[in-house]
Short mmCIF file of C-alpha atoms and ligand atoms in Angstrom, two decimals:
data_model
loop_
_atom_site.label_atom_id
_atom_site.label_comp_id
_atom_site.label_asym_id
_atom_site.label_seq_id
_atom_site.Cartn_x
_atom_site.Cartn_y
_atom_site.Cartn_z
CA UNK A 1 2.01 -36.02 -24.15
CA UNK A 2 5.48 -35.92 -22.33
CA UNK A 3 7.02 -32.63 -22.62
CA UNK A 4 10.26 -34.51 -24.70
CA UNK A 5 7.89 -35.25 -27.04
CA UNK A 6 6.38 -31.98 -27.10
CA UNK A 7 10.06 -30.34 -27.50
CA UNK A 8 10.69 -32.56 -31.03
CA UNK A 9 6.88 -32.66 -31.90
CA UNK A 10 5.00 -29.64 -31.55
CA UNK A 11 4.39 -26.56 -34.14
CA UNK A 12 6.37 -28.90 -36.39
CA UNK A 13 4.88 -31.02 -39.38
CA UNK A 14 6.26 -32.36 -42.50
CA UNK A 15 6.31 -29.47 -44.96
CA UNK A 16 3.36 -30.26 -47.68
CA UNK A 17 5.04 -28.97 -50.52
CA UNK A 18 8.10 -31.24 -50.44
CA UNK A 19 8.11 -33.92 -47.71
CA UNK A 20 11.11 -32.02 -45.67
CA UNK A 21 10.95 -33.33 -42.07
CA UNK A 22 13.27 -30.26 -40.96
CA UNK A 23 10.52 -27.05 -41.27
CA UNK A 24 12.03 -24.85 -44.07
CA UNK A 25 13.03 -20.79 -43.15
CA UNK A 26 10.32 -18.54 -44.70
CA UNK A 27 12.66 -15.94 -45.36
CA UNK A 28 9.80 -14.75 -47.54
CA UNK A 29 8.73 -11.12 -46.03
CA UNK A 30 5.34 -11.15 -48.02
CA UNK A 31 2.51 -13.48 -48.75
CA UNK A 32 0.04 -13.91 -51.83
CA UNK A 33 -3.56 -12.97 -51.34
CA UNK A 34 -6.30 -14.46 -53.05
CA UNK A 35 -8.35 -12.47 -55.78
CA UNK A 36 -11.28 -12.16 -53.29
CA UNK A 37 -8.62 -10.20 -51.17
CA UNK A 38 -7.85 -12.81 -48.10
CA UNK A 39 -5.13 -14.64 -47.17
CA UNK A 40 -6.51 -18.08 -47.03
CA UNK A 41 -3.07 -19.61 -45.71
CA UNK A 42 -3.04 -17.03 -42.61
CA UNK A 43 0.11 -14.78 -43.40
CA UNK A 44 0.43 -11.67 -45.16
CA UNK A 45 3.61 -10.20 -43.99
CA UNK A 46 5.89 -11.37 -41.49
CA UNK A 47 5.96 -8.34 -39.42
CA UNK A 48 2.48 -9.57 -37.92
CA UNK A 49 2.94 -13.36 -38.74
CA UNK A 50 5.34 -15.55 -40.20
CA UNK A 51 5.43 -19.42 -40.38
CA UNK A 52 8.66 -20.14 -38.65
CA UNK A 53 7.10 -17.73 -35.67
CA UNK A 54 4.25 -19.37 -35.60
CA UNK A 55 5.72 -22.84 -35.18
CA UNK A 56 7.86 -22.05 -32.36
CA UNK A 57 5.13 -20.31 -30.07
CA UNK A 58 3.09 -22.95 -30.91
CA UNK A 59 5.94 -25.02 -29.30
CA UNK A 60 6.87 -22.86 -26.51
CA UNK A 61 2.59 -22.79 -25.43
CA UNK A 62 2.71 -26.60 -25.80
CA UNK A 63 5.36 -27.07 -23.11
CA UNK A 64 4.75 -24.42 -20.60
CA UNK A 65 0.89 -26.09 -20.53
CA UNK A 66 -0.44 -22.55 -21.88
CA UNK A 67 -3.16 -21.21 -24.49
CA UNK A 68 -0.96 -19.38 -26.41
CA UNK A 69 2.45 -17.59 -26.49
CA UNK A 70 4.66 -14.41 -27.82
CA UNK A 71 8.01 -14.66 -29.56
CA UNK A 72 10.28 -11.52 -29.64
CA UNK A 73 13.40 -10.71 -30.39
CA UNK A 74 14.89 -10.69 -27.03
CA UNK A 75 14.08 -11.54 -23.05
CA UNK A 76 13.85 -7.75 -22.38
CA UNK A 77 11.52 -7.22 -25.41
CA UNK A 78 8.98 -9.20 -23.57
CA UNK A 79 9.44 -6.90 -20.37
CA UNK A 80 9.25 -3.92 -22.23
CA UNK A 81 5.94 -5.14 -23.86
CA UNK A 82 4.79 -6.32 -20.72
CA UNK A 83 5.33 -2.97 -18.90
CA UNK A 84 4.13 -0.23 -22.30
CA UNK A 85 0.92 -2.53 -21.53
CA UNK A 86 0.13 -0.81 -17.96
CA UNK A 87 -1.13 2.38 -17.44
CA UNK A 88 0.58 5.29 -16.34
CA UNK A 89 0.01 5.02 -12.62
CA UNK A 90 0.06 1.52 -12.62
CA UNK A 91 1.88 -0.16 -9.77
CA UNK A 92 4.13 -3.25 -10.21
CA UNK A 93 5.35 -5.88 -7.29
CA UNK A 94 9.02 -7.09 -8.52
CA UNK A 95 11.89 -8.81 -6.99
CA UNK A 96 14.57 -6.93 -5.02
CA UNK A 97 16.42 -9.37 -6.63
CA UNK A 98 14.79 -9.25 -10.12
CA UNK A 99 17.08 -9.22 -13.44
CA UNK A 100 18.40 -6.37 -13.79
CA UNK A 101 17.53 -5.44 -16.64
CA UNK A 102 14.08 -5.77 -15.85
CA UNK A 103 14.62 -2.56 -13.51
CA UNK A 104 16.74 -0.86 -16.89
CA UNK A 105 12.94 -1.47 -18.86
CA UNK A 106 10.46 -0.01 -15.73
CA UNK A 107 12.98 2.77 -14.73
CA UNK A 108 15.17 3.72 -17.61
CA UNK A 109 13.03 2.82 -20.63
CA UNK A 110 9.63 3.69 -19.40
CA UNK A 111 11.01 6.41 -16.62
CA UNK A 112 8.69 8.79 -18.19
CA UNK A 113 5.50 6.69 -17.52
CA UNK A 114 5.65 6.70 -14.34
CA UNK A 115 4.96 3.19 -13.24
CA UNK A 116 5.16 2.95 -9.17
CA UNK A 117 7.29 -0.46 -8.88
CA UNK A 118 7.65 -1.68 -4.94
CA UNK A 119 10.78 -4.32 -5.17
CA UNK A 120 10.37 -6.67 -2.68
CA UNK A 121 12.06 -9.94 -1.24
CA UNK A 122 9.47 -12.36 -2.63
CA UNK A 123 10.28 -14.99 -0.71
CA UNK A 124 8.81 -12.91 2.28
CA UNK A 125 4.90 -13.42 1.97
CA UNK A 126 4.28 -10.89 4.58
CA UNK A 127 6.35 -8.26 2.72
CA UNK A 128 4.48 -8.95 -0.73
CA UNK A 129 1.02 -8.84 0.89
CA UNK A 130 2.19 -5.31 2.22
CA UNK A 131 3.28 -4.36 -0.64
CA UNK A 132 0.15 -4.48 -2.79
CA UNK A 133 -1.70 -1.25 -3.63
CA UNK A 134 -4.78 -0.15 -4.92
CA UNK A 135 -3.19 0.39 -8.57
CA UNK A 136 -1.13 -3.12 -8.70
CA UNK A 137 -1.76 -4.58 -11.68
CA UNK A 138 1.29 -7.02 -12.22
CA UNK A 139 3.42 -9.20 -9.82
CA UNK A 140 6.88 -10.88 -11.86
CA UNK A 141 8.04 -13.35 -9.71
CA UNK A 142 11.62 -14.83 -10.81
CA UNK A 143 12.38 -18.25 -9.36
CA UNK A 144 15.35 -19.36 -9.01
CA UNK A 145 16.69 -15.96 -8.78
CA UNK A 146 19.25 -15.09 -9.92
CA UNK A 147 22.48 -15.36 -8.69
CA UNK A 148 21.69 -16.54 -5.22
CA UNK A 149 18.97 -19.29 -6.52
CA UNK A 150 16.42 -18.28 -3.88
CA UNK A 151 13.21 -19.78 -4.38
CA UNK A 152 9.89 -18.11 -4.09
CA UNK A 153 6.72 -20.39 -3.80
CA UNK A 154 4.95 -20.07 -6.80
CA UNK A 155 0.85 -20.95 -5.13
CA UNK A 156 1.38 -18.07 -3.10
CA UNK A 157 2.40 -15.39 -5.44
CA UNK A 158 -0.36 -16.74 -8.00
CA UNK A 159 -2.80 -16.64 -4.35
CA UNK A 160 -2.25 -13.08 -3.60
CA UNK A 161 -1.50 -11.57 -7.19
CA UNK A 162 -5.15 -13.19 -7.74
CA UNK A 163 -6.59 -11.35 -4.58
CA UNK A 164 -5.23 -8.25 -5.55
CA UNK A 165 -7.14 -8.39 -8.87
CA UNK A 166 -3.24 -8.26 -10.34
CA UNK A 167 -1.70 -10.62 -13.25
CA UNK A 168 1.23 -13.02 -12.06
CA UNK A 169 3.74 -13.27 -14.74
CA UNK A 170 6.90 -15.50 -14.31
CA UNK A 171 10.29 -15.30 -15.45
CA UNK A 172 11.08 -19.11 -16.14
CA UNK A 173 14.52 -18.58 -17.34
CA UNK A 174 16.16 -20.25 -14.83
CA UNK A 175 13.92 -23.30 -14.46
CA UNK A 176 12.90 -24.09 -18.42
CA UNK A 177 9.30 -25.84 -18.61
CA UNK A 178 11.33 -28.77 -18.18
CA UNK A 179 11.52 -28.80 -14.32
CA UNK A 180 8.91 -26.24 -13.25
CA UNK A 181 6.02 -24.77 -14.96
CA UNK A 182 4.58 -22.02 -13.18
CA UNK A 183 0.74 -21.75 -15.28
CA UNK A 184 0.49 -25.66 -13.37
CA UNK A 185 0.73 -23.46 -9.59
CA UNK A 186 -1.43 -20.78 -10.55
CA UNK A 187 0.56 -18.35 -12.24
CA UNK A 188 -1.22 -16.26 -15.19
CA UNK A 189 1.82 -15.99 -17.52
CA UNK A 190 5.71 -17.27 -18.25
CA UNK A 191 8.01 -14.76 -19.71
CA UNK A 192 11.36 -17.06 -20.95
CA UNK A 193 14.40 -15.11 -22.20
CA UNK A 194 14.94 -18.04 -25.01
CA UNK A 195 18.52 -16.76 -25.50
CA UNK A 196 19.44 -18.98 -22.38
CA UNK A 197 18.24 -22.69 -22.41
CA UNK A 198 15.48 -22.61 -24.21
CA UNK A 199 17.54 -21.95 -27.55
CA UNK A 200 20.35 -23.61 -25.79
CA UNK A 201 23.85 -22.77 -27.80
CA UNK A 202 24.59 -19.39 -27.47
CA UNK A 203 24.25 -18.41 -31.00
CA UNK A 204 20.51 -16.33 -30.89
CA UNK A 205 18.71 -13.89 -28.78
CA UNK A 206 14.88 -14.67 -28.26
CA UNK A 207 11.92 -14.01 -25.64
CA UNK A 208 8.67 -15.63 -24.95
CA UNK A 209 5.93 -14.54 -23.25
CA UNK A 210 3.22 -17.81 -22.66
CA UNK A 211 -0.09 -17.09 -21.26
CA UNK A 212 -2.46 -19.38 -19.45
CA UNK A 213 -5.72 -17.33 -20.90
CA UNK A 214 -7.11 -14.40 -23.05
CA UNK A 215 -5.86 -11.11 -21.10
CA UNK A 216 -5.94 -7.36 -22.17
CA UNK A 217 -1.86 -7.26 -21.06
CA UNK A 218 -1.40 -10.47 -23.29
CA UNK A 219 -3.48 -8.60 -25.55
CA UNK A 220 -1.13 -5.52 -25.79
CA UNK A 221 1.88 -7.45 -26.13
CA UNK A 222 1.12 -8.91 -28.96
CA UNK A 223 0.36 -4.94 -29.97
CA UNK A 224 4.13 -4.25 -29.38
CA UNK A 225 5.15 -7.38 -30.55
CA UNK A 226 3.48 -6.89 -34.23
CA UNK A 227 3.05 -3.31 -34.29
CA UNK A 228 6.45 -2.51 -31.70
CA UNK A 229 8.42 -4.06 -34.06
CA UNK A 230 9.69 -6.24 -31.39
CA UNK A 231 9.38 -9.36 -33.58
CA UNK A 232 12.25 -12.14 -33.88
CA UNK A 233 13.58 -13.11 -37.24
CA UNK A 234 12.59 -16.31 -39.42
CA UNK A 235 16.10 -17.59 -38.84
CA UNK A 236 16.04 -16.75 -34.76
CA UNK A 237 12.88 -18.75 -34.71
CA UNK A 238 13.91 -21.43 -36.69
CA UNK A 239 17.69 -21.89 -34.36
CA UNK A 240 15.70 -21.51 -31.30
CA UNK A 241 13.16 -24.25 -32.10
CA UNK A 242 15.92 -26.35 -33.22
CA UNK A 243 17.25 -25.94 -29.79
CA UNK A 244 13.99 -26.80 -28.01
CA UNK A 245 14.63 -30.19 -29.45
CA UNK A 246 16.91 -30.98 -27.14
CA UNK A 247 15.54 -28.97 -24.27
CA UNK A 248 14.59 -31.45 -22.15
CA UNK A 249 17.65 -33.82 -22.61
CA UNK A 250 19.74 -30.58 -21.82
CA UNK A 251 18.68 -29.01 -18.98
CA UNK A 252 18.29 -32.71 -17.09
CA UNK A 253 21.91 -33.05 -17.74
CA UNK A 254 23.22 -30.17 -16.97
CA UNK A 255 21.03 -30.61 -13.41
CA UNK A 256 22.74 -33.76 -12.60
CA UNK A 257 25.99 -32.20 -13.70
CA UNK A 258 25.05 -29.06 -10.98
CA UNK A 259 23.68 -31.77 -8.38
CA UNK A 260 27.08 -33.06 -8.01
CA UNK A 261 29.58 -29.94 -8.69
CA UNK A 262 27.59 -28.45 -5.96
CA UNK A 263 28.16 -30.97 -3.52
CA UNK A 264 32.15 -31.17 -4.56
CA UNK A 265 32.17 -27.50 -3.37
CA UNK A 266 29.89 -27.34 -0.25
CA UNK A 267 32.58 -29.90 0.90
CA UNK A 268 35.74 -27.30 -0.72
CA UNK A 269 37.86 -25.45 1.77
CA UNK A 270 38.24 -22.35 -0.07
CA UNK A 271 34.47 -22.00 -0.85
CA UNK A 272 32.79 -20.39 2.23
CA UNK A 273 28.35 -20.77 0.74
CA UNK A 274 26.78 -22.69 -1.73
CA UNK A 275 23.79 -21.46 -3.37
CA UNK A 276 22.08 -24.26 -5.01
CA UNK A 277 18.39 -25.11 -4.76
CA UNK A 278 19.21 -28.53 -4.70
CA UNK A 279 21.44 -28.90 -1.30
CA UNK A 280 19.61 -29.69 1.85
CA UNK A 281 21.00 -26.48 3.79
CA UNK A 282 19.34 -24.01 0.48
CA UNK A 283 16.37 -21.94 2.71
CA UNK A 284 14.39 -22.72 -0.44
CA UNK A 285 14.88 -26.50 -0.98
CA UNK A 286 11.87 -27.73 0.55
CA UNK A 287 9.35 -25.31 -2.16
CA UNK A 288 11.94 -26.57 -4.78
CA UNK A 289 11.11 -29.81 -4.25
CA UNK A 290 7.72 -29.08 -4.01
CA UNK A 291 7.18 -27.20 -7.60
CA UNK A 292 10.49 -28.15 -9.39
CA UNK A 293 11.40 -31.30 -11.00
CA UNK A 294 15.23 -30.94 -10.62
CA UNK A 295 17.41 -27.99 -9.37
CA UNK A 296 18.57 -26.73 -12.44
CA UNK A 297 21.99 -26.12 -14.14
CA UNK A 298 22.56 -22.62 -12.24
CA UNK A 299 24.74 -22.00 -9.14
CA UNK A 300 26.55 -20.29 -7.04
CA UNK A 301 29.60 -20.09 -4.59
CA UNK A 302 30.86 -17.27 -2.57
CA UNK A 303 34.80 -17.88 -2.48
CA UNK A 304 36.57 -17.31 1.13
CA UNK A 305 38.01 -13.85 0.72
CA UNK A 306 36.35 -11.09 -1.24
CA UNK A 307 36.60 -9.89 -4.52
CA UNK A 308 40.53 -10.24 -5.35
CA UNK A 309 40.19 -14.27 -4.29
CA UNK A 310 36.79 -14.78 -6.62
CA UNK A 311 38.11 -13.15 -9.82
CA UNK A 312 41.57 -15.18 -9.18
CA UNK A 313 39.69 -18.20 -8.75
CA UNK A 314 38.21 -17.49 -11.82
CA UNK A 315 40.92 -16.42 -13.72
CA UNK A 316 42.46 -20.25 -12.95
CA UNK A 317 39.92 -22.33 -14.42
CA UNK A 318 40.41 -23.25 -18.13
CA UNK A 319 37.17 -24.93 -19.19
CA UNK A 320 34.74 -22.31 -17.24
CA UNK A 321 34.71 -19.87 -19.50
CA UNK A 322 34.59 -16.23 -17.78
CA UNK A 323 31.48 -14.43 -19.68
CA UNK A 324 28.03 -13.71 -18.87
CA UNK A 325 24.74 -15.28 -19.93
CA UNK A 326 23.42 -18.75 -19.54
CA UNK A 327 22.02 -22.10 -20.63
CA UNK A 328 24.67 -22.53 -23.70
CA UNK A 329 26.87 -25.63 -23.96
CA UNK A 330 29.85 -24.39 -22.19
CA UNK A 331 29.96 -23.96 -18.53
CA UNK A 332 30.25 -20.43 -17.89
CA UNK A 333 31.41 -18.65 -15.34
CA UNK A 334 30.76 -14.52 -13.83
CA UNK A 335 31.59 -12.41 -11.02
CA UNK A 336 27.80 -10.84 -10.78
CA UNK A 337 28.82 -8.23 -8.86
CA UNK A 338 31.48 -6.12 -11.20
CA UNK A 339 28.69 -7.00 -14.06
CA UNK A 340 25.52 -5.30 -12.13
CA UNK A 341 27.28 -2.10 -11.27
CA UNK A 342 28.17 -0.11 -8.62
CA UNK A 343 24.42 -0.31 -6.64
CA UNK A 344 24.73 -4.15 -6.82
CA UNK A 345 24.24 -5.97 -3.70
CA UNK A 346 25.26 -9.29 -5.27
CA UNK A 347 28.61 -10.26 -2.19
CA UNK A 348 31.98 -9.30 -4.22
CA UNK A 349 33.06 -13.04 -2.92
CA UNK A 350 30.34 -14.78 -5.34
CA UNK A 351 31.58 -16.20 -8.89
CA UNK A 352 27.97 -17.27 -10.69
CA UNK A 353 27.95 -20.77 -12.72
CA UNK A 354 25.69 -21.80 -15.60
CA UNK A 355 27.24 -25.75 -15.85
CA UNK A 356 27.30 -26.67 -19.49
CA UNK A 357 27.63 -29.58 -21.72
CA UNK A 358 31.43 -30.90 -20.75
CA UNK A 359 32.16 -34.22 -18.40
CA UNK A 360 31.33 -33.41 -15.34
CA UNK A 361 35.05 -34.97 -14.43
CA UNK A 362 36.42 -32.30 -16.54
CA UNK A 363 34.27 -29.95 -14.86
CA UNK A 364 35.32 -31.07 -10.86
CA UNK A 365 38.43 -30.87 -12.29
CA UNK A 366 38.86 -27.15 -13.30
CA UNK A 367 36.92 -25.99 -10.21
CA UNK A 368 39.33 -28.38 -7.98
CA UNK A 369 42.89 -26.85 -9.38
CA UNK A 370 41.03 -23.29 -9.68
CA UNK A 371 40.53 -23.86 -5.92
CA UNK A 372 43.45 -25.68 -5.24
CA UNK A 373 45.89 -23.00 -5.08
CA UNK A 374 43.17 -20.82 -3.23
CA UNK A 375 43.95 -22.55 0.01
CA UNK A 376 47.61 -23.37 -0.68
C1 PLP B 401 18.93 -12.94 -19.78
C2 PLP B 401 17.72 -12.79 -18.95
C3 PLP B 401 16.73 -11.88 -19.30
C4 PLP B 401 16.85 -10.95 -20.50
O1 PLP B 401 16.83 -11.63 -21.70
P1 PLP B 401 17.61 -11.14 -23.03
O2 PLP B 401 17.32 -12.24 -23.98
O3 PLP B 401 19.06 -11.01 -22.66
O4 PLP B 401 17.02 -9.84 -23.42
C5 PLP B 401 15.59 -11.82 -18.50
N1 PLP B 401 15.45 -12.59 -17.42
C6 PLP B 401 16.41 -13.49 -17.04
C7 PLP B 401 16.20 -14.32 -15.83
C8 PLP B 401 17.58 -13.61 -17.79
O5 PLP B 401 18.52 -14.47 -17.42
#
């Protein structure tokens, strides 16, 4: 089946007890148990399972092409479960560029377990092959990255992860299973904070964690998931599977929308770089070509100048809305670098884009009076 039909179709069924098309919200904490003492309808308190939880990882397996998959409350509650899972010791291969939050969970939040992470440019094979150890046990891989969009071939992670006797896990945020799904090149697992696309509106906080086959770090993060406490909420479950219905019809728009607001300002005066997977000149666009469908809705621009000309810029436009996060129906718009700190190496020219749901008119618009006065 087609992954749009997947997105309206799967974990959902018409509810027996009264016909509803639309699954109800099992609000319901607690389940009955038969005299004999088992729970013949497979819940007994929503901690460890609950129907609305069920139905979206059910969903979110179908699409990414996996066995089975993890909800949790947030994006980061999927890293943290991923990393309590390794051993003290344990080494990790990450992005230099990785979220950064990811680096908050390893060093901040498990400090004290000493994990040995090596943060590496991934879309350097040599360095990644240098930088396994005896003790790696997990390679993330985040492509695009995030904000400059670099792309990191997805075979050849999965190839040497797989040598090194280490589990690949992905952070699909970016891409959506709509236009890449990494457990098709190879890749053992897809971590998704939902929050972004994959709920879609900016109204719930979610993460995923999909899985290609039985593994002991799947295995302990569904520990933390049901006995962490790191599980979503009937109600998150139930807004962010509403959102998946539209998934597909979302991101593909908001692509095309990027596709062409990044050529409007590769051609713009006051814009000095591009970063968008989808232009010819992006180092990455022949491997996104290769395991991508589309480009995606992200982008960036580094504005002539420095910082002063990139948060002016920004301050102009009046349907990019200046605020963090991504994948909701309003185009957003950052400077990454005054978000990520002082240790950032994100240029203080760059203003990040996540293109939403508006005309792309509108949108060419806003950009091309922001802009406008840049060069004038
Ligand atoms: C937002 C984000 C996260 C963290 O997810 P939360 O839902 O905010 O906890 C992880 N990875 C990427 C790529 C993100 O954009």
């Amino acid at each position: 089946m087609k992954i749009d039909t997947l997105a309206v179709h799967s974990g959902r069924r018409i509810d027996p007890a009264t016909g509803a098309v639309t699954p109800p919200i099992h609000l319901s904490t607690t389940f009955e148990r038969d005299p004999d003492g088992e729970y013949p309808r497979g819940f007994s308190y929503s901690r460890e399972d609950n129907p609305n939880r069920r139905a979206l990882e059910e969903c979110l397996a179908a699409l990414e092409g996996g066995t089975e998959a993890l909800a949790f409350s947030s994006g980061l509650a999927v890293a943290a479960a991923l990393v309590q899972g390794l051993e003290p010791g344990d080494h990790i291969i990450a992005p230099d560029d990785v979220y950064y939050g990811l680096r908050k969970v390893i060093g901040d939040v498990f400090g004290k377990w000493k994990i040995d992470t090596s943060y590496v440019d991934m879309t350097d094979l040599g360095a990644v092959r240098a930088a396994v150890k005896p003790a790696t046990r997990l390679v993330l891989v985040e492509t695009p990255s995030n904000p400059l969009l670099k792309i990191t071939d997805l075979a050849d992670i999965a190839k040497i992860a797989r040598e090194a006797n280490a589990i690949s896990v992905c952070d699909g945020t970016f891409a959506t299973p709509v236009l890449q799904r990494p457990l098709e090149h190879g890749i053992d697992m897809v971590m998704h904070s939902t929050t972004k696309y994959t709920a879609g509106h900016s109204d719930v906080l979610g993460g995923a964690l999909v899985t290609k086959f039985d593994n002991y770090l799947f295995e302990r993060a569904r520990k933390g998931q049901r006995y962490g406490g790191s599980a979503p909420s009937p109600f998150d479950c139930w807004l962010t599977l509403r959102g998946v219905s539209t998934l597909p019809l979302r991101v593909r728009a908001m692509s095309e929308s990027a596709a062409r607001i990044a050529a409007f300002l590769h051609r713009h005066p006051a814009v000095e770089t591009v970063h968008y997977p989808g232009l010819a000149h992006h180092p990455g666009h022949e491997t996104a070509k290769r395991q991508m469908s589309g480009f995606g809705g992200m982008l960036s621009m580094e504005i002539r100048g420095g910082k002063a000309e990139a948060m002016a810029a920004a301050a102009r436009m009046r349907i990019f809305t200046r605020a963090t996060s991504l994948g909701g129906t309003h185009s957003l718009v950052e400077h990454r670098a005054s978000v990520e700190g002082p240790n950032s190496k994100t240029p203080q020219s760059l203003l990040r884009m996540s293109i939403g749901l508006e005309s792309v008119d509108d949108l060419i618009e806003d950009l091309s009076a922001a802009l406008g006065s840049a060069i004038a």
